[in-house]
CSV table of C-alpha atoms and ligand atoms in Angstrom, one decimal:
chain,number,residue,atom,x,y,z
A,88,UNK,CA,34.9,105.5,45.1
A,89,UNK,CA,36.3,104.8,48.5
A,90,UNK,CA,39.6,106.6,49.2
A,91,UNK,CA,42.2,104.2,50.7
A,92,UNK,CA,45.1,106.5,50.3
A,93,UNK,CA,45.5,107.2,54.0
A,94,UNK,CA,46.4,103.6,55.0
A,95,UNK,CA,48.9,103.4,52.2
A,96,UNK,CA,50.4,106.7,53.3
A,97,UNK,CA,50.7,105.3,56.8
A,98,UNK,CA,52.8,102.4,55.4
A,99,UNK,CA,55.2,104.9,53.8
A,100,UNK,CA,55.3,107.1,56.9
A,101,UNK,CA,56.0,104.2,59.2
A,102,UNK,CA,52.9,104.5,61.4
A,103,UNK,CA,50.7,101.7,60.0
A,104,UNK,CA,48.4,100.3,62.7
A,105,UNK,CA,46.6,97.0,62.1
A,106,UNK,CA,43.9,95.4,64.3
A,107,UNK,CA,43.9,91.6,64.2
A,108,UNK,CA,40.5,90.4,65.1
A,109,UNK,CA,41.7,86.8,64.8
A,110,UNK,CA,41.9,84.4,61.9
A,111,UNK,CA,39.6,82.0,63.8
A,112,UNK,CA,37.7,84.5,65.9
A,113,UNK,CA,34.0,84.5,64.9
A,114,UNK,CA,32.2,86.0,67.9
A,115,UNK,CA,30.2,88.5,65.8
A,116,UNK,CA,29.2,91.0,68.5
A,117,UNK,CA,32.8,91.3,69.8
A,118,UNK,CA,34.3,91.5,66.3
A,119,UNK,CA,31.9,94.3,65.5
A,120,UNK,CA,32.6,96.3,68.6
A,121,UNK,CA,36.4,95.9,68.3
A,122,UNK,CA,36.3,97.0,64.7
A,123,UNK,CA,34.1,100.0,65.5
A,124,UNK,CA,36.3,101.2,68.4
A,125,UNK,CA,39.7,100.7,66.6
A,126,UNK,CA,38.4,102.3,63.4
A,127,UNK,CA,37.3,105.3,65.4
A,128,UNK,CA,40.7,105.4,67.0
A,129,UNK,CA,42.4,105.6,63.6
A,130,UNK,CA,43.4,102.1,62.6
A,131,UNK,CA,44.7,101.6,59.1
A,132,UNK,CA,43.7,98.0,58.6
A,133,UNK,CA,41.3,95.6,60.1
A,134,UNK,CA,42.2,91.9,59.7
A,135,UNK,CA,39.4,89.3,60.1
A,136,UNK,CA,38.6,85.7,59.6
A,137,UNK,CA,37.7,84.4,56.2
A,138,UNK,CA,34.1,84.0,57.2
A,139,UNK,CA,31.4,85.9,55.3
A,140,UNK,CA,29.5,86.7,58.5
A,141,UNK,CA,32.6,88.1,60.2
A,142,UNK,CA,33.5,90.1,57.1
A,143,UNK,CA,29.9,91.4,57.0
A,144,UNK,CA,29.9,92.7,60.6
A,145,UNK,CA,33.4,94.2,60.2
A,146,UNK,CA,32.3,96.0,57.1
A,147,UNK,CA,29.2,97.3,58.9
A,148,UNK,CA,31.3,98.5,61.9
A,149,UNK,CA,33.7,100.3,59.6
A,150,UNK,CA,30.8,102.1,57.8
A,151,UNK,CA,29.2,103.0,61.2
A,152,UNK,CA,32.6,104.4,62.5
A,153,UNK,CA,33.0,106.5,59.4
A,154,UNK,CA,29.4,107.8,59.8
A,155,UNK,CA,29.9,108.5,63.6
A,156,UNK,CA,33.4,110.0,63.5
A,157,UNK,CA,32.4,113.6,62.6
A,158,UNK,CA,29.9,113.6,65.4
A,159,UNK,CA,32.4,112.6,68.1
A,160,UNK,CA,34.1,115.2,70.1
A,161,UNK,CA,37.4,113.5,69.4
A,162,UNK,CA,37.7,114.5,65.8
A,163,UNK,CA,40.7,112.8,64.3
A,164,UNK,CA,40.3,112.7,60.6
A,165,UNK,CA,40.0,108.9,60.7
A,166,UNK,CA,41.1,107.0,57.6
A,167,UNK,CA,38.9,104.5,55.8
A,168,UNK,CA,40.8,101.3,56.9
A,169,UNK,CA,41.5,98.5,54.6
A,170,UNK,CA,39.5,95.3,55.3
A,171,UNK,CA,42.0,92.4,55.2
A,172,UNK,CA,41.1,88.7,55.4
A,173,UNK,CA,43.5,86.0,56.7
A,174,UNK,CA,44.1,82.8,54.7
A,175,UNK,CA,46.4,79.9,55.5
A,176,UNK,CA,48.8,78.1,53.2
A,177,UNK,CA,49.1,74.8,55.2
A,178,UNK,CA,48.5,74.0,58.8
A,179,UNK,CA,48.9,77.0,61.1
A,180,UNK,CA,48.1,77.6,64.8
A,181,UNK,CA,45.9,80.6,63.9
A,182,UNK,CA,43.5,78.3,62.1
A,183,UNK,CA,42.3,75.9,64.8
A,184,UNK,CA,39.8,75.5,67.5
A,185,UNK,CA,39.9,73.7,70.8
A,186,UNK,CA,37.7,70.6,71.2
A,187,UNK,CA,36.7,68.7,74.4
A,188,UNK,CA,34.1,66.3,75.6
A,189,UNK,CA,32.3,67.8,78.5
A,190,UNK,CA,30.9,64.4,79.5
A,191,UNK,CA,34.4,63.2,80.1
A,192,UNK,CA,35.2,65.9,82.7
A,193,UNK,CA,35.5,64.6,86.3
A,194,UNK,CA,32.9,66.3,88.5
A,195,UNK,CA,35.6,67.5,90.9
A,196,UNK,CA,37.8,69.1,88.2
A,197,UNK,CA,38.7,72.7,89.2
A,198,UNK,CA,38.2,73.7,85.5
A,199,UNK,CA,41.5,75.4,84.9
A,200,UNK,CA,40.6,75.4,81.2
A,201,UNK,CA,37.8,77.9,82.0
A,202,UNK,CA,40.0,80.3,83.9
A,203,UNK,CA,43.0,80.2,81.5
A,204,UNK,CA,40.9,81.0,78.4
A,205,UNK,CA,41.4,84.6,77.4
A,206,UNK,CA,38.2,84.6,75.2
A,207,UNK,CA,35.7,83.1,77.7
A,208,UNK,CA,35.4,80.3,75.2
A,209,UNK,CA,34.9,77.4,77.6
A,210,UNK,CA,31.9,77.2,79.9
A,211,UNK,CA,30.1,74.7,82.1
A,212,UNK,CA,27.4,73.6,82.5
A,213,UNK,CA,25.6,75.6,79.9
A,214,UNK,CA,26.7,76.4,77.2
A,215,UNK,CA,28.6,73.2,77.5
A,216,UNK,CA,32.3,72.9,76.6
A,217,UNK,CA,34.0,75.0,73.9
A,218,UNK,CA,32.0,77.9,72.5
A,219,UNK,CA,33.3,77.7,69.0
A,220,UNK,CA,32.7,81.2,67.7
A,221,UNK,CA,34.7,82.6,70.7
A,222,UNK,CA,37.6,80.3,70.4
A,223,UNK,CA,40.5,81.7,68.4
A,224,UNK,CA,42.9,78.8,68.9
A,225,UNK,CA,45.5,80.2,71.3
A,226,UNK,CA,46.0,76.7,72.7
A,227,UNK,CA,46.4,77.8,76.3
A,228,UNK,CA,43.7,75.4,77.5
A,229,UNK,CA,45.4,72.3,76.1
A,230,UNK,CA,48.3,71.8,78.6
A,231,UNK,CA,46.2,72.7,81.7
A,232,UNK,CA,43.7,69.8,81.4
A,233,UNK,CA,44.6,67.2,84.1
A,234,UNK,CA,43.2,64.4,81.9
A,235,UNK,CA,44.7,65.7,78.7
A,236,UNK,CA,41.4,65.6,76.9
A,237,UNK,CA,41.5,69.0,75.1
A,238,UNK,CA,42.7,68.8,71.5
A,239,UNK,CA,43.2,71.3,68.7
A,240,UNK,CA,41.2,70.9,65.5
A,241,UNK,CA,42.8,72.6,62.5
A,242,UNK,CA,40.9,74.1,59.6
A,243,UNK,CA,41.7,75.7,56.3
A,244,UNK,CA,40.3,79.1,55.4
A,245,UNK,CA,38.5,79.0,52.0
A,246,UNK,CA,40.0,81.3,49.4
A,247,UNK,CA,37.1,80.6,47.0
A,248,UNK,CA,34.8,82.3,49.6
A,249,UNK,CA,37.0,85.4,49.7
A,250,UNK,CA,37.8,85.7,46.0
A,251,UNK,CA,34.4,87.2,45.0
A,252,UNK,CA,34.6,89.6,47.9
A,253,UNK,CA,37.9,90.8,46.6
A,254,UNK,CA,36.5,91.1,43.1
A,255,UNK,CA,33.6,93.2,44.4
A,256,UNK,CA,35.9,95.5,46.4
A,257,UNK,CA,34.4,94.5,49.8
A,258,UNK,CA,37.8,93.0,50.8
A,259,UNK,CA,40.8,95.0,49.9
A,260,UNK,CA,43.7,93.1,51.4
A,261,UNK,CA,44.8,89.5,52.0
A,262,UNK,CA,47.2,88.0,54.5
A,263,UNK,CA,48.7,84.6,53.9
A,264,UNK,CA,49.9,82.7,56.9
A,265,UNK,CA,52.7,80.4,56.1
A,266,UNK,CA,55.7,78.6,57.7
A,267,UNK,CA,59.1,77.6,56.5
A,268,UNK,CA,58.7,74.5,54.4
A,269,UNK,CA,55.2,75.1,53.1
A,270,UNK,CA,56.2,76.2,49.5
A,271,UNK,CA,53.9,73.8,47.8
A,272,UNK,CA,50.8,74.8,49.8
A,273,UNK,CA,51.7,78.5,49.3
A,274,UNK,CA,52.0,78.0,45.5
A,275,UNK,CA,48.6,76.2,45.4
A,276,UNK,CA,47.0,79.0,47.4
A,277,UNK,CA,48.6,81.7,45.2
A,278,UNK,CA,47.3,80.0,42.1
A,279,UNK,CA,43.7,80.0,43.5
A,280,UNK,CA,44.1,83.7,44.4
A,281,UNK,CA,45.8,84.9,41.3
A,282,UNK,CA,42.6,86.0,39.4
A,283,UNK,CA,41.9,88.4,42.3
A,284,UNK,CA,45.4,89.7,43.0
A,285,UNK,CA,45.1,92.6,40.6
A,286,UNK,CA,42.3,94.0,42.8
A,287,UNK,CA,44.3,94.0,46.0
A,288,UNK,CA,45.4,97.2,47.7
A,289,UNK,CA,47.8,95.4,50.1
A,290,UNK,CA,49.2,91.9,50.4
A,291,UNK,CA,50.7,90.6,53.6
A,292,UNK,CA,52.6,87.4,54.3
A,293,UNK,CA,52.8,86.3,57.9
A,294,UNK,CA,55.5,83.9,59.0
A,295,UNK,CA,57.1,82.9,62.3
A,296,UNK,CA,60.8,82.4,62.6
A,297,UNK,CA,62.4,79.1,61.5
A,298,UNK,CA,65.5,77.6,60.0
A,299,UNK,CA,66.0,79.0,56.6
A,300,UNK,CA,63.4,81.7,57.1
A,301,UNK,CA,65.0,84.4,54.9
A,302,UNK,CA,65.6,82.0,52.0
A,303,UNK,CA,62.0,80.9,52.3
A,304,UNK,CA,60.6,84.4,52.2
A,305,UNK,CA,62.8,85.2,49.2
A,306,UNK,CA,61.4,82.1,47.4
A,307,UNK,CA,57.8,83.2,48.2
A,308,UNK,CA,58.6,86.6,46.7
A,309,UNK,CA,59.6,84.9,43.5
A,310,UNK,CA,56.2,83.1,43.5
A,311,UNK,CA,54.3,86.3,44.0
A,312,UNK,CA,56.1,88.8,41.8
A,313,UNK,CA,55.1,90.9,40.0
A,314,UNK,CA,52.7,92.4,42.5
A,315,UNK,CA,50.2,95.2,41.8
A,316,UNK,CA,50.2,96.4,45.4
A,317,UNK,CA,52.5,96.9,48.4
A,318,UNK,CA,53.8,93.8,50.1
A,319,UNK,CA,54.1,93.5,53.9
A,320,UNK,CA,56.2,90.8,55.6
A,321,UNK,CA,54.5,90.2,59.0
A,322,UNK,CA,57.0,88.9,61.5
A,323,UNK,CA,54.9,86.6,63.7
A,324,UNK,CA,57.2,86.5,66.7
A,325,UNK,CA,55.2,84.7,69.4
A,326,UNK,CA,51.7,84.0,68.0
A,327,UNK,CA,48.6,85.1,69.9
A,328,UNK,CA,50.5,86.0,73.1
A,329,UNK,CA,50.6,89.8,73.4
A,330,UNK,CA,48.2,89.7,76.4
A,331,UNK,CA,50.3,87.4,78.5
A,332,UNK,CA,53.0,89.8,79.6
A,333,UNK,CA,55.5,92.5,78.7
A,334,UNK,CA,58.2,90.0,77.5
A,335,UNK,CA,55.9,88.5,74.9
A,336,UNK,CA,57.0,91.2,72.5
A,337,UNK,CA,60.7,90.4,72.5
A,338,UNK,CA,60.5,87.6,69.9
A,339,UNK,CA,58.7,89.7,67.3
A,340,UNK,CA,61.1,92.7,67.7
A,341,UNK,CA,64.0,90.3,67.3
A,342,UNK,CA,62.4,88.7,64.3
A,343,UNK,CA,61.6,92.0,62.7
A,344,UNK,CA,65.3,93.1,63.0
A,345,UNK,CA,66.3,89.8,61.3
A,346,UNK,CA,63.9,90.3,58.4
A,347,UNK,CA,64.9,93.9,58.0
A,348,UNK,CA,68.5,93.0,57.7
A,349,UNK,CA,67.7,90.8,54.8
A,350,UNK,CA,66.5,93.8,52.8
A,351,UNK,CA,63.8,91.8,51.0
A,352,UNK,CA,61.5,93.8,48.7
A,353,UNK,CA,58.5,95.0,50.7
A,354,UNK,CA,57.6,96.4,54.1
A,355,UNK,CA,58.2,94.8,57.5
A,356,UNK,CA,55.5,94.9,60.1
A,357,UNK,CA,55.3,93.2,63.5
A,358,UNK,CA,52.7,90.9,65.0
A,359,UNK,CA,52.6,87.9,67.4
A,360,UNK,CA,53.3,89.1,71.0
A,361,UNK,CA,52.8,92.8,70.3
A,362,UNK,CA,51.5,94.8,73.2
A,363,UNK,CA,51.9,98.2,74.9
A,364,UNK,CA,55.7,97.6,75.3
A,365,UNK,CA,56.4,97.0,71.6
A,366,UNK,CA,56.9,100.6,70.5
A,367,UNK,CA,59.3,101.3,73.4
A,368,UNK,CA,61.3,98.2,72.5
A,369,UNK,CA,61.4,99.2,68.8
A,370,UNK,CA,62.5,102.7,69.8
A,371,UNK,CA,65.3,101.3,71.9
A,372,UNK,CA,66.5,99.2,69.0
A,373,UNK,CA,66.3,102.1,66.5
A,374,UNK,CA,63.8,100.2,64.4
A,375,UNK,CA,61.1,102.8,64.0
A,376,UNK,CA,60.7,105.4,61.2
A,377,UNK,CA,63.0,108.3,61.9
A,378,UNK,CA,60.0,110.6,62.5
A,379,UNK,CA,58.9,108.4,65.4
A,380,UNK,CA,62.4,108.1,66.9
A,381,UNK,CA,63.6,110.4,69.7
A,382,UNK,CA,65.8,113.2,68.4
A,383,UNK,CA,68.4,112.1,71.0
A,384,UNK,CA,69.0,108.8,69.3
A,385,UNK,CA,71.7,109.1,66.6
A,386,UNK,CA,70.6,107.2,63.5
A,387,UNK,CA,72.2,106.7,60.2
A,388,UNK,CA,69.8,108.1,57.7
A,389,UNK,CA,68.1,106.3,56.0
A,390,UNK,CA,68.1,103.4,58.4
A,391,UNK,CA,66.1,100.2,57.9
A,392,UNK,CA,62.8,100.5,59.8
A,393,UNK,CA,59.6,98.7,60.3
A,394,UNK,CA,56.4,100.3,58.9
A,395,UNK,CA,54.0,99.4,61.6
A,396,UNK,CA,52.6,97.0,64.1
A,397,UNK,CA,49.6,94.6,64.2
A,398,UNK,CA,47.9,94.0,67.5
A,399,UNK,CA,45.7,91.0,68.2
A,400,UNK,CA,45.4,89.4,71.7
A,401,UNK,CA,46.5,92.6,73.4
A,402,UNK,CA,44.1,94.8,71.5
A,403,UNK,CA,41.2,92.5,72.3
A,404,UNK,CA,42.2,92.2,76.0
A,405,UNK,CA,42.4,96.0,76.2
A,406,UNK,CA,38.7,96.2,75.4
A,407,UNK,CA,37.5,93.1,77.1
A,408,UNK,CA,36.1,94.9,80.1
A,409,UNK,CA,33.9,97.0,77.8
A,410,UNK,CA,32.8,94.0,75.9
A,411,UNK,CA,31.9,92.2,79.1
A,412,UNK,CA,29.8,95.1,80.1
A,413,UNK,CA,28.1,95.3,76.8
A,414,UNK,CA,27.1,91.7,77.0
A,415,UNK,CA,24.9,92.5,80.0
A,416,UNK,CA,22.7,94.6,77.7
A,417,UNK,CA,20.0,93.2,75.5
A,418,UNK,CA,21.5,95.3,72.7
A,419,UNK,CA,25.3,94.9,72.9
A,420,UNK,CA,26.1,97.3,70.0
A,421,UNK,CA,28.9,99.6,71.2
A,422,UNK,CA,27.5,102.8,69.5
A,423,UNK,CA,24.2,102.5,71.4
A,424,UNK,CA,26.0,102.9,74.8
A,425,UNK,CA,27.8,106.2,74.9
A,426,UNK,CA,29.7,105.6,78.1
A,427,UNK,CA,31.0,102.3,76.7
A,428,UNK,CA,31.9,103.9,73.3
A,429,UNK,CA,33.8,106.6,75.1
A,430,UNK,CA,35.8,104.1,77.1
A,431,UNK,CA,36.4,101.8,74.2
A,432,UNK,CA,37.7,104.5,71.8
A,433,UNK,CA,39.8,106.1,74.5
A,434,UNK,CA,41.4,102.7,75.3
A,435,UNK,CA,41.9,101.9,71.6
A,436,UNK,CA,43.4,105.3,70.9
A,437,UNK,CA,45.9,104.9,73.8
A,438,UNK,CA,47.3,102.0,71.7
A,439,UNK,CA,47.0,103.6,68.3
A,440,UNK,CA,48.5,106.8,69.4
A,441,UNK,CA,51.8,105.1,70.2
A,442,UNK,CA,52.3,104.7,66.5
A,443,UNK,CA,50.5,107.9,65.6
A,444,UNK,CA,51.6,110.6,68.0
A,445,UNK,CA,49.4,113.1,66.1
A,446,UNK,CA,46.3,111.3,67.4
A,447,UNK,CA,45.4,112.4,70.9
A,448,UNK,CA,44.9,109.7,73.4
A,449,UNK,CA,42.9,111.6,76.0
A,450,UNK,CA,39.5,110.4,77.1
A,451,UNK,CA,36.6,111.3,74.9
A,452,UNK,CA,33.3,113.0,75.8
A,453,UNK,CA,30.1,111.0,75.3
A,454,UNK,CA,28.3,111.5,72.1
A,455,UNK,CA,24.7,112.0,71.2
A,456,UNK,CA,23.6,110.3,68.1
A,457,UNK,CA,19.9,109.5,68.3
A,458,UNK,CA,19.9,106.0,69.6
A,459,UNK,CA,21.6,106.6,72.9
A,460,UNK,CA,20.3,105.3,76.1
A,461,UNK,CA,21.7,105.9,79.6
A,462,UNK,CA,23.9,103.3,81.1
A,463,UNK,CA,21.7,100.5,82.4
A,464,UNK,CA,23.3,100.1,85.8
A,465,UNK,CA,20.6,97.8,87.1
A,466,UNK,CA,21.7,95.0,84.8
A,467,UNK,CA,25.4,95.1,85.7
B,33,SF4,S1,42.2,78.9,75.7
B,33,SF4,FE1,42.5,79.5,73.5
B,33,SF4,S2,42.3,77.5,72.4
B,33,SF4,FE2,41.4,77.1,74.4
B,33,SF4,S3,39.2,77.6,74.1
B,33,SF4,FE3,40.2,79.5,74.9
B,33,SF4,S4,40.6,80.6,73.0
B,33,SF4,FE4,40.2,78.5,72.4
B,34,SF4,S1,40.4,71.0,82.6
B,34,SF4,FE1,39.9,69.2,81.3
B,34,SF4,S2,38.8,67.8,82.7
B,34,SF4,FE2,38.8,69.9,83.7
B,34,SF4,S3,36.9,70.9,83.0
B,34,SF4,FE3,38.5,71.5,81.6
B,34,SF4,S4,38.3,70.0,79.9
B,34,SF4,FE4,37.2,69.1,81.7
């Protein structure tokens, strides 16, 4: 039986690290490589779209990482991460894709939609327009179109697809995205999920700020209780924006402080705008577990603290250079290109080690594991 005790210990110890692949992100080669690299770097949880194909590659990448870890001259004792799937209770920006009509584009358009897209999800002339599996719905392309022709198409993740995967143990955690005012939708989704809830190892509820937020979260708790597993309140400060600059993290730190003050039952974890500056800002505000705080900061003990951080856009951007290089190979699997694997795990561990100081963040040495081929420089 798989041992998931380590991620649960991370929650208690305040160094829980979650990779967000994206509730709408379905680019399978990139998802696989992200999951592989961050699992090898010590992530506690991998959060993916409610798509059986995405869940399948994430599961395969976790298994590959667990198999490879002992052979890598890096040797953290990596945990078996929890596989989490994101669902939405009502309309939510994480569950949408951009849409445009390439035939409507003026021939002299400078194509600002292409350059602003962080996921290389818009291309001309071929493939033509939005590449749906790459689009994760960040919305940045919408306002830059001079003829206002890009729209966002919302979708609802299917809990009935995920339920059997929870029942069989393939998916161990669920995240429900919600917003203030969506009680009815939340109750309906909870009812659909209820046969599977006893099998969950962790349940997360992700919510942005809004008027009446704390009362709303308290009402959701009433709907969900009693729970068989730990509950995480994910403070979604500034959704899908961690890669746009240092300041993007302010909103989620502020929101986490607000939710902590409410002393709701459950853990508090950040997301939405998280990046390399998040931990420093949390430290400055005294919001980390005492073991992660500098000894020079005088804290009342025990003090309310967050248990961890989830990284999405920033985590993906950090590895985007490696992914771009991998896409020049006929076989883009990360583990088959040792120099890329070394770089990717080193970059991922530079982020993970901010929360887990016991994991070294130094560069790794390349590995030999039977399917290696030297870097194919002729194709770069
Ligand atoms: S900018 Fe964002 S919403 Fe637009 S295509 Fe790219 S990923 Fe999708
Ligand atoms: S910015 Fe608008 S008009 Fe220009 S290429 Fe993109 S979708 Fe077409």
